[in-house]
Coordinates of C-alpha atoms in Angstrom, one line a residue:
M1 CA 29.7 3.0 165.7
P2 CA 33.5 3.4 165.1
H3 CA 35.2 6.1 167.2
I4 CA 38.5 7.9 166.8
D5 CA 40.4 9.0 169.9
N6 CA 42.2 12.2 168.8
D7 CA 44.4 12.4 171.9
V8 CA 48.1 12.2 171.0
K9 CA 49.7 8.8 172.1
L10 CA 53.5 8.6 172.2
D11 CA 56.2 6.0 172.0
F12 CA 59.7 6.0 173.4
K13 CA 61.0 7.3 170.1
D14 CA 58.8 10.4 170.4
V15 CA 60.4 11.9 173.6
L16 CA 63.5 12.7 175.5
L17 CA 63.9 13.5 179.2
R18 CA 64.7 17.1 180.0
P19 CA 67.8 17.5 182.2
K20 CA 67.4 19.2 185.6
R21 CA 69.6 20.6 188.3
S22 CA 71.3 17.8 190.2
T23 CA 73.3 17.6 193.4
L24 CA 74.7 14.2 192.5
K25 CA 78.5 14.1 191.9
S26 CA 78.7 10.7 190.3
R27 CA 76.4 8.0 188.9
S28 CA 77.9 5.7 191.6
E29 CA 75.7 7.6 194.1
V30 CA 72.5 6.4 192.4
D31 CA 70.6 3.6 194.1
L32 CA 68.6 1.5 191.6
T33 CA 67.1 -0.9 194.2
R34 CA 63.4 -0.7 194.7
S35 CA 61.2 -2.2 197.5
F36 CA 57.5 -3.0 196.9
A37 CA 54.7 -4.4 199.0
F38 CA 52.2 -6.2 196.8
R39 CA 48.5 -5.6 197.1
N40 CA 47.0 -9.1 196.9
S41 CA 49.8 -11.5 197.8
K42 CA 51.0 -9.2 200.7
Q43 CA 54.5 -10.2 199.8
M44 CA 57.5 -7.9 199.7
Y45 CA 60.0 -7.4 196.9
T46 CA 63.5 -5.8 197.0
G47 CA 65.8 -5.7 194.0
I48 CA 66.6 -3.9 190.7
P49 CA 63.2 -4.2 188.9
I50 CA 64.3 -5.3 185.5
I51 CA 62.9 -8.7 184.3
A52 CA 64.1 -11.1 181.6
A53 CA 61.1 -11.9 179.5
N54 CA 59.5 -15.4 179.7
M55 CA 60.6 -16.5 176.2
D56 CA 62.5 -19.7 175.8
T57 CA 65.3 -17.7 174.1
V58 CA 65.6 -15.2 177.0
G59 CA 64.0 -16.5 180.2
T60 CA 66.4 -19.3 180.8
F61 CA 67.9 -20.8 184.0
E62 CA 71.3 -19.8 182.7
M63 CA 70.1 -16.2 182.4
A64 CA 68.6 -16.3 185.8
K65 CA 72.0 -17.3 187.4
V66 CA 73.7 -14.2 186.0
L67 CA 70.8 -11.8 186.6
C68 CA 70.4 -12.7 190.2
K69 CA 74.0 -11.6 190.9
F70 CA 72.9 -8.1 189.9
S71 CA 69.6 -8.4 191.9
L72 CA 67.6 -8.6 188.6
F73 CA 64.6 -10.8 188.0
T74 CA 63.9 -13.6 185.5
A75 CA 60.4 -14.8 184.3
V76 CA 61.4 -18.3 183.5
H77 CA 59.8 -19.7 180.3
K78 CA 57.1 -22.3 180.8
H79 CA 58.8 -25.1 178.8
Y80 CA 61.1 -26.4 181.4
S81 CA 60.1 -29.8 182.9
L82 CA 59.4 -30.3 186.6
K83 CA 62.6 -32.4 186.7
Q84 CA 64.6 -29.5 185.2
W85 CA 63.1 -27.2 187.8
K86 CA 64.0 -29.5 190.7
E87 CA 67.5 -29.9 189.5
F88 CA 68.0 -26.1 189.1
A89 CA 66.5 -25.4 192.5
S90 CA 68.7 -27.8 194.3
Q91 CA 71.8 -26.4 192.7
N92 CA 70.9 -22.7 192.8
P93 CA 68.8 -22.0 195.9
D94 CA 69.9 -18.4 196.1
C95 CA 68.3 -17.7 192.7
L96 CA 64.8 -18.8 193.6
E97 CA 63.6 -15.5 195.2
H98 CA 64.4 -13.8 191.9
L99 CA 62.4 -16.1 189.7
A100 CA 58.8 -16.4 188.4
A101 CA 57.3 -19.6 187.1
S102 CA 55.3 -18.9 183.9
S103 CA 52.1 -20.3 182.6
G104 CA 49.5 -19.8 179.9
T105 CA 45.8 -20.5 180.5
G106 CA 45.7 -24.1 179.2
S107 CA 44.9 -26.9 181.6
S108 CA 48.3 -28.6 181.0
D109 CA 50.0 -25.3 181.7
F110 CA 48.1 -24.9 185.0
E111 CA 48.9 -28.5 186.1
Q112 CA 52.6 -27.9 185.4
L113 CA 52.5 -24.6 187.3
E114 CA 50.9 -26.4 190.3
Q115 CA 53.5 -29.1 190.3
I116 CA 56.4 -26.6 190.2
L117 CA 55.1 -24.4 192.9
N118 CA 54.2 -27.4 195.1
A119 CA 57.6 -29.0 194.6
I120 CA 59.6 -25.7 195.0
P121 CA 57.8 -23.5 197.6
Q122 CA 60.7 -21.0 197.5
V123 CA 59.4 -19.8 194.1
K124 CA 56.8 -17.1 195.1
Y125 CA 56.1 -15.4 191.8
V126 CA 53.8 -16.5 189.0
C127 CA 53.8 -15.0 185.5
L128 CA 50.5 -15.5 183.6
D129 CA 51.1 -14.6 180.0
V130 CA 48.7 -14.5 177.1
A131 CA 48.6 -12.4 173.9
N132 CA 45.3 -10.9 174.7
G133 CA 44.7 -10.0 178.3
Y134 CA 41.3 -8.6 177.5
S135 CA 39.4 -11.9 177.4
E136 CA 36.9 -12.8 180.1
H137 CA 38.5 -16.2 180.2
F138 CA 41.8 -14.7 181.2
V139 CA 40.2 -12.7 184.0
E140 CA 38.6 -15.8 185.4
F141 CA 41.9 -17.7 185.1
V142 CA 43.6 -15.0 187.2
K143 CA 40.9 -15.4 189.8
D144 CA 41.4 -19.2 189.8
V145 CA 45.2 -18.9 190.2
R146 CA 44.8 -16.3 193.0
K147 CA 42.3 -18.7 194.8
R148 CA 44.8 -21.6 194.4
F149 CA 47.9 -19.6 195.4
P150 CA 46.7 -16.9 197.8
E151 CA 50.2 -15.9 198.9
H152 CA 52.0 -15.9 195.6
T153 CA 52.7 -12.7 193.7
I154 CA 50.9 -12.8 190.3
M155 CA 52.1 -11.0 187.2
A156 CA 49.4 -11.0 184.5
G157 CA 49.0 -9.6 181.0
N158 CA 49.3 -8.2 178.5
V159 CA 47.0 -5.2 178.3
V160 CA 47.5 -1.5 177.5
T161 CA 44.5 0.4 179.0
G162 CA 43.7 1.5 182.5
E163 CA 40.3 -0.1 182.9
M164 CA 41.8 -3.6 182.2
V165 CA 44.7 -3.0 184.5
E166 CA 42.1 -2.3 187.2
E167 CA 40.0 -5.3 186.4
L168 CA 43.0 -7.7 186.5
I169 CA 44.2 -6.2 189.8
L170 CA 40.7 -6.6 191.3
A171 CA 40.7 -10.2 190.0
G172 CA 43.8 -11.0 192.0
A173 CA 46.9 -10.0 190.0
D174 CA 49.6 -7.9 191.7
I175 CA 51.7 -6.7 188.8
I176 CA 50.2 -6.1 185.3
K177 CA 52.2 -6.6 182.2
V178 CA 51.6 -3.6 179.9
G179 CA 52.3 -3.7 176.1
I180 CA 50.7 -4.9 172.9
G181 CA 52.7 -4.5 169.8
P182 CA 55.2 -1.8 170.8
G183 CA 57.8 -3.2 168.4
K184 CA 60.7 -1.3 166.9
L185 CA 63.2 -2.0 164.2
V186 CA 66.5 -2.7 165.9
H187 CA 69.7 -2.2 163.9
W188 CA 72.3 -4.6 165.1
G189 CA 74.9 -3.9 162.4
H190 CA 77.2 -1.0 161.5
W191 CA 77.4 -1.3 157.7
S192 CA 75.8 1.0 155.1
P193 CA 73.6 -0.7 152.5
L194 CA 76.6 -0.5 150.0
Q195 CA 78.7 -2.6 152.5
W196 CA 76.3 -5.4 153.2
P197 CA 77.9 -8.8 153.2
T198 CA 77.2 -11.3 150.5
P199 CA 75.0 -13.2 150.5
V200 CA 72.7 -10.6 152.0
E201 CA 71.0 -13.1 154.3
D202 CA 74.1 -13.2 156.4
F203 CA 73.4 -9.7 157.6
I204 CA 70.3 -9.8 159.8
L205 CA 68.9 -6.3 160.7
I206 CA 65.9 -7.1 162.8
L207 CA 64.9 -8.6 166.1
V208 CA 61.4 -9.8 166.8
T209 CA 59.7 -10.9 170.0
F210 CA 56.3 -12.2 170.8
F211 CA 53.2 -10.3 171.7
S212 CA 54.7 -7.0 172.8
G213 CA 58.4 -6.9 171.9
S214 CA 60.7 -5.5 169.3
V215 CA 59.1 -5.6 165.8
C216 CA 56.3 -7.8 167.2
T217 CA 54.0 -8.6 164.3
T218 CA 50.7 -8.2 166.2
R219 CA 50.2 -4.7 164.9
K220 CA 50.7 -5.9 161.3
K221 CA 48.6 -9.0 161.6
T222 CA 45.7 -7.6 163.7
G223 CA 45.9 -3.8 163.5
V224 CA 45.8 -3.7 167.3
G225 CA 48.3 -1.9 169.5
Y226 CA 49.1 1.2 171.7
P227 CA 52.2 3.4 171.8
Q228 CA 54.2 2.1 174.7
L229 CA 55.1 5.3 176.5
S230 CA 51.5 6.5 176.7
A231 CA 50.3 3.0 177.7
V232 CA 52.8 2.9 180.5
M233 CA 51.8 6.3 181.8
E234 CA 48.1 5.6 181.7
C235 CA 48.3 2.1 183.1
A236 CA 50.7 3.1 185.9
D237 CA 48.2 5.8 187.0
A238 CA 45.4 3.2 187.1
A239 CA 47.5 0.6 188.9
H240 CA 48.9 2.9 191.5
G241 CA 45.4 4.1 192.4
L242 CA 44.6 0.6 193.5
K243 CA 48.1 0.0 195.1
G244 CA 49.0 -2.3 192.3
H245 CA 52.1 -2.3 190.1
I246 CA 52.9 -2.6 186.4
I247 CA 55.6 -4.0 184.1
S248 CA 56.5 -2.1 180.9
D249 CA 56.8 -5.1 178.6
G250 CA 58.3 -4.5 175.2
G251 CA 59.5 -1.7 173.0
C252 CA 62.9 -1.1 174.6
S253 CA 65.9 -1.2 172.2
C254 CA 68.5 0.7 174.3
P255 CA 69.2 1.7 177.9
G256 CA 67.6 5.1 177.2
D257 CA 64.3 3.4 176.5
V258 CA 64.5 1.4 179.8
A259 CA 65.0 4.7 181.6
K260 CA 62.1 6.3 179.8
A261 CA 59.8 3.4 180.9
F262 CA 60.8 3.9 184.5
G263 CA 60.4 7.7 184.1
A264 CA 56.9 7.1 182.7
G265 CA 55.9 5.3 185.9
A266 CA 56.7 1.7 185.3
D267 CA 57.5 -0.3 188.5
F268 CA 59.3 -3.0 186.5
V269 CA 60.7 -3.2 182.9
M270 CA 60.7 -6.5 181.1
L271 CA 63.3 -7.1 178.4
G272 CA 63.4 -9.6 175.5
G273 CA 65.4 -8.5 172.5
M274 CA 68.0 -6.6 174.5
L275 CA 68.9 -9.8 176.3
A276 CA 68.8 -12.1 173.3
G277 CA 71.8 -13.4 171.5
H278 CA 74.0 -14.0 174.6
S279 CA 75.8 -17.1 175.9
E280 CA 73.0 -17.4 178.5
S281 CA 70.2 -17.0 176.0
G282 CA 68.3 -19.9 174.6
G283 CA 68.3 -20.5 170.9
E284 CA 70.7 -22.4 168.6
L285 CA 74.2 -21.0 168.0
I286 CA 75.0 -20.8 164.3
E287 CA 78.3 -20.0 162.6
R288 CA 78.3 -18.8 159.0
N289 CA 81.1 -17.2 157.1
G290 CA 83.2 -16.7 160.3
R291 CA 80.3 -15.0 162.1
K292 CA 78.2 -16.3 165.0
Y293 CA 74.5 -15.9 165.4
K294 CA 71.8 -17.1 167.8
L295 CA 68.2 -17.9 166.8
F296 CA 65.7 -15.6 168.4
Y297 CA 62.0 -16.1 167.9
G298 CA 58.7 -14.9 169.4
M299 CA 56.6 -17.2 171.4
S300 CA 53.8 -16.7 169.0
S301 CA 56.0 -17.3 165.9
E302 CA 55.6 -20.2 163.6
M303 CA 58.8 -21.7 164.9
A304 CA 57.7 -21.6 168.5
M305 CA 54.3 -23.1 167.6
K306 CA 55.8 -25.9 165.6
K307 CA 58.2 -26.6 168.4
Y308 CA 55.7 -26.7 171.2
A309 CA 52.2 -27.1 169.6
G310 CA 52.9 -29.1 166.4
G311 CA 52.3 -26.1 164.1
V312 CA 50.1 -23.1 163.6
A313 CA 46.5 -23.9 164.1
E314 CA 44.1 -23.4 161.1
Y315 CA 42.1 -20.7 163.0
R316 CA 45.1 -18.4 163.9
A317 CA 48.0 -16.6 162.4
S318 CA 51.6 -16.4 163.6
E319 CA 52.2 -13.1 165.4
G320 CA 56.0 -13.3 165.6
K321 CA 59.1 -14.0 163.5
T322 CA 62.3 -15.9 163.7
V323 CA 65.6 -14.1 163.1
E324 CA 69.3 -14.6 163.6
V325 CA 70.9 -12.3 166.2
P326 CA 74.6 -11.6 166.1
F327 CA 76.2 -13.4 169.0
K328 CA 77.0 -11.0 171.8
G329 CA 78.9 -13.1 174.3
D330 CA 78.2 -13.0 178.1
V331 CA 75.1 -11.1 179.1
E332 CA 76.9 -9.6 182.1
H333 CA 78.4 -6.9 179.8
T334 CA 75.0 -5.9 178.5
I335 CA 73.5 -5.8 182.0
R336 CA 76.3 -3.4 183.2
D337 CA 75.6 -1.2 180.1
I338 CA 71.9 -1.0 180.9
L339 CA 72.4 -0.3 184.6
G340 CA 75.1 2.3 183.8
G341 CA 72.7 4.0 181.4
I342 CA 69.9 4.2 183.9
R343 CA 72.3 5.6 186.6
S344 CA 73.4 8.3 184.1
T345 CA 69.7 9.2 183.4
C346 CA 69.2 9.6 187.2
T347 CA 72.2 11.9 187.5
Y348 CA 70.9 14.1 184.6
V349 CA 67.5 14.6 186.2
G350 CA 68.7 14.8 189.8
A351 CA 67.3 11.5 191.1
A352 CA 69.4 9.9 193.8
K353 CA 67.2 6.8 193.7
L354 CA 65.4 5.0 191.0
K355 CA 62.2 5.5 193.1
E356 CA 62.6 9.3 192.5
L357 CA 63.0 9.1 188.7
S358 CA 59.3 9.3 187.7
R359 CA 58.9 12.3 190.0
R360 CA 61.9 14.0 188.4
T361 CA 60.9 13.2 184.8
T362 CA 59.7 15.8 182.3
F363 CA 59.3 14.4 178.8
I364 CA 59.8 16.7 175.8
R365 CA 58.5 15.8 172.4
V366 CA 61.1 15.5 169.7
T367 CA 61.3 14.7 166.0
Q368 CA 64.8 13.2 166.1
Q369 CA 66.5 11.1 168.8
V370 CA 70.1 11.1 167.7
N371 CA 72.5 12.6 165.2
P372 CA 72.0 10.5 162.1
I373 CA 75.4 11.0 160.4
F374 CA 76.9 7.8 161.8
S375 CA 73.6 6.0 162.7
D376 CA 70.7 4.6 160.9
E377 CA 68.3 5.7 163.6
S378 CA 66.7 9.1 163.6

């Protein structure tokens, strides 16, 4: 019998953080470093808990080299060969503690994961990533990986409800990736419709990631999803009750959204679209009419499946798109902007440390985020 849950569920766009009295004099006083002890691996983490998504247009070795300078983390995509991993590890030993090796549930993926972790023991994190984290097969796979690598910290997902967070933690995962379909239209240009370049294809307005990122097509193709803010709040509560942790994966289009995810209780925030289009990002660099773009596509897009699986299988549909993102240059500038925004959030609510942000957060529901006069967002 179908059932309707009438409880209100909210996305990042539906709320703002209420400012509170603060004793902080400057955003430079804010400490964004977090330290965690993981439930199942018994390992420790210290760093700024922002993660580059495990997409081949984001989770690259080049991205990892820059992010580790800021104590940020990279979930490296699964399509690097063992030879490439060994070469990177020998040349960048300091990066390895800030990396996760990624895998799907296929036997070839698991074999590749074993080879990487055996060859490079300094890599202590594993990112197990599937579109649908609700399958029994995935739960059993998490158990198998935990049995095989008892001391590695396992990230697993994606899910959006508390009961599945609990099941995956009890199966052996340490950090649960939260997000299915929290996509958002991201406007990368500054022209009004009357000022669009000609031909119109040269002006790309949207960004799309895979199962849970900006303008993910899962909701359109399947009708399945969950507003990200509510998903993070509910899943964080479930995870923390078991001494587990969560990653808010998807839906962030600006530094304010990252701050909201942390305020909602996320231990980590994973970014795809916000880190796409940079020098360190994967994807082909294209120049047209004097403008530079980089290809950005979801890992469940037709392009990704053609590239890595020979095409879209008859029994499934593509759940991602391919777009051209205006080239943004070095990612370092974007990282500084994101971190500066989060520090400012903390000063507005009186949180001297990122750890305090969720305790200092009160969300207020709104009908408009920004003044729309000079913006297409509202």
